[in-house]
Amino acid sequence: MSRGFLIGCDDVNATRRLVIYSGQGAFSLGHGVEAMGLLDAVKLLRTEEPR
């Protein structure tokens, strides 16, 4: 994971670190970052409570 991505997440106080890709499924990229397919991300965002 790039240093800039991690710094940006910290700057905006991100509660979750997601990288969206065109495939399916989800997996860890390390450093608290998850890779997730677009459809999985949409489903996740629809079910999560706003913060």
mmCIF file of C-alpha atoms in Angstrom:
data_model
loop_
_atom_site.group_PDB
_atom_site.id
_atom_site.type_symbol
_atom_site.label_atom_id
_atom_site.label_comp_id
_atom_site.label_asym_id
_atom_site.label_seq_id
_atom_site.Cartn_x
_atom_site.Cartn_y
_atom_site.Cartn_z
ATOM 1 C CA MET A 1 0.000 0.000 0.000
ATOM 2 C CA SER A 2 1.373 3.390 -0.892
ATOM 3 C CA ARG A 3 2.487 5.785 1.800
ATOM 4 C CA GLY A 4 0.279 8.511 0.306
ATOM 5 C CA PHE A 5 -2.844 6.355 0.624
ATOM 6 C CA LEU A 6 -2.124 5.621 4.282
ATOM 7 C CA ILE A 7 -1.354 9.273 5.048
ATOM 8 C CA GLY A 8 -4.550 10.341 3.264
ATOM 9 C CA CYS A 9 -6.597 7.883 5.325
ATOM 10 C CA ASP A 10 -5.087 9.308 8.494
ATOM 11 C CA ASP A 11 -5.648 12.907 7.335
ATOM 12 C CA VAL A 12 -9.391 12.349 6.861
ATOM 13 C CA ASN A 13 -9.719 10.091 9.923
ATOM 14 C CA ALA A 14 -11.011 7.233 7.763
ATOM 15 C CA THR A 15 -12.947 4.681 9.773
ATOM 16 C CA ARG A 16 -12.300 2.069 7.101
ATOM 17 C CA ARG A 17 -9.625 1.682 4.424
ATOM 18 C CA LEU A 18 -10.989 0.173 1.213
ATOM 19 C CA VAL A 19 -9.460 -0.326 -2.213
ATOM 20 C CA ILE A 20 -12.149 -1.120 -4.783
ATOM 21 C CA TYR A 21 -11.274 -3.324 -7.756
ATOM 22 C CA SER A 22 -13.173 -4.805 -10.705
ATOM 23 C CA GLY A 23 -13.122 -8.423 -9.505
ATOM 24 C CA GLN A 24 -15.145 -10.271 -6.893
ATOM 25 C CA GLY A 25 -14.479 -11.006 -3.251
ATOM 26 C CA ALA A 26 -12.578 -9.271 -0.508
ATOM 27 C CA PHE A 27 -9.133 -9.744 1.005
ATOM 28 C CA SER A 28 -6.655 -7.969 3.231
ATOM 29 C CA LEU A 29 -3.843 -5.871 1.788
ATOM 30 C CA GLY A 30 -2.223 -5.336 5.188
ATOM 31 C CA HIS A 31 -1.954 -2.130 7.234
ATOM 32 C CA GLY A 32 -5.703 -2.320 7.941
ATOM 33 C CA VAL A 33 -6.545 -2.000 4.228
ATOM 34 C CA GLU A 34 -9.115 -4.223 2.515
ATOM 35 C CA ALA A 35 -9.435 -4.864 -1.224
ATOM 36 C CA MET A 36 -13.014 -5.424 -2.282
ATOM 37 C CA GLY A 37 -14.846 -5.977 -5.551
ATOM 38 C CA LEU A 38 -17.185 -3.186 -6.623
ATOM 39 C CA LEU A 39 -20.398 -5.172 -6.124
ATOM 40 C CA ASP A 40 -19.276 -6.303 -2.665
ATOM 41 C CA ALA A 41 -18.458 -2.703 -1.756
ATOM 42 C CA VAL A 42 -21.895 -1.481 -2.873
ATOM 43 C CA LYS A 43 -23.573 -4.192 -0.765
ATOM 44 C CA LEU A 44 -21.424 -3.243 2.215
ATOM 45 C CA LEU A 45 -22.211 0.458 1.907
ATOM 46 C CA ARG A 46 -25.942 -0.255 1.633
ATOM 47 C CA THR A 47 -25.970 -2.215 4.891
ATOM 48 C CA GLU A 48 -23.626 -0.114 7.047
ATOM 49 C CA GLU A 49 -24.981 2.523 9.383
ATOM 50 C CA PRO A 50 -23.849 6.099 8.639
ATOM 51 C CA ARG A 51 -21.210 7.440 11.017
#
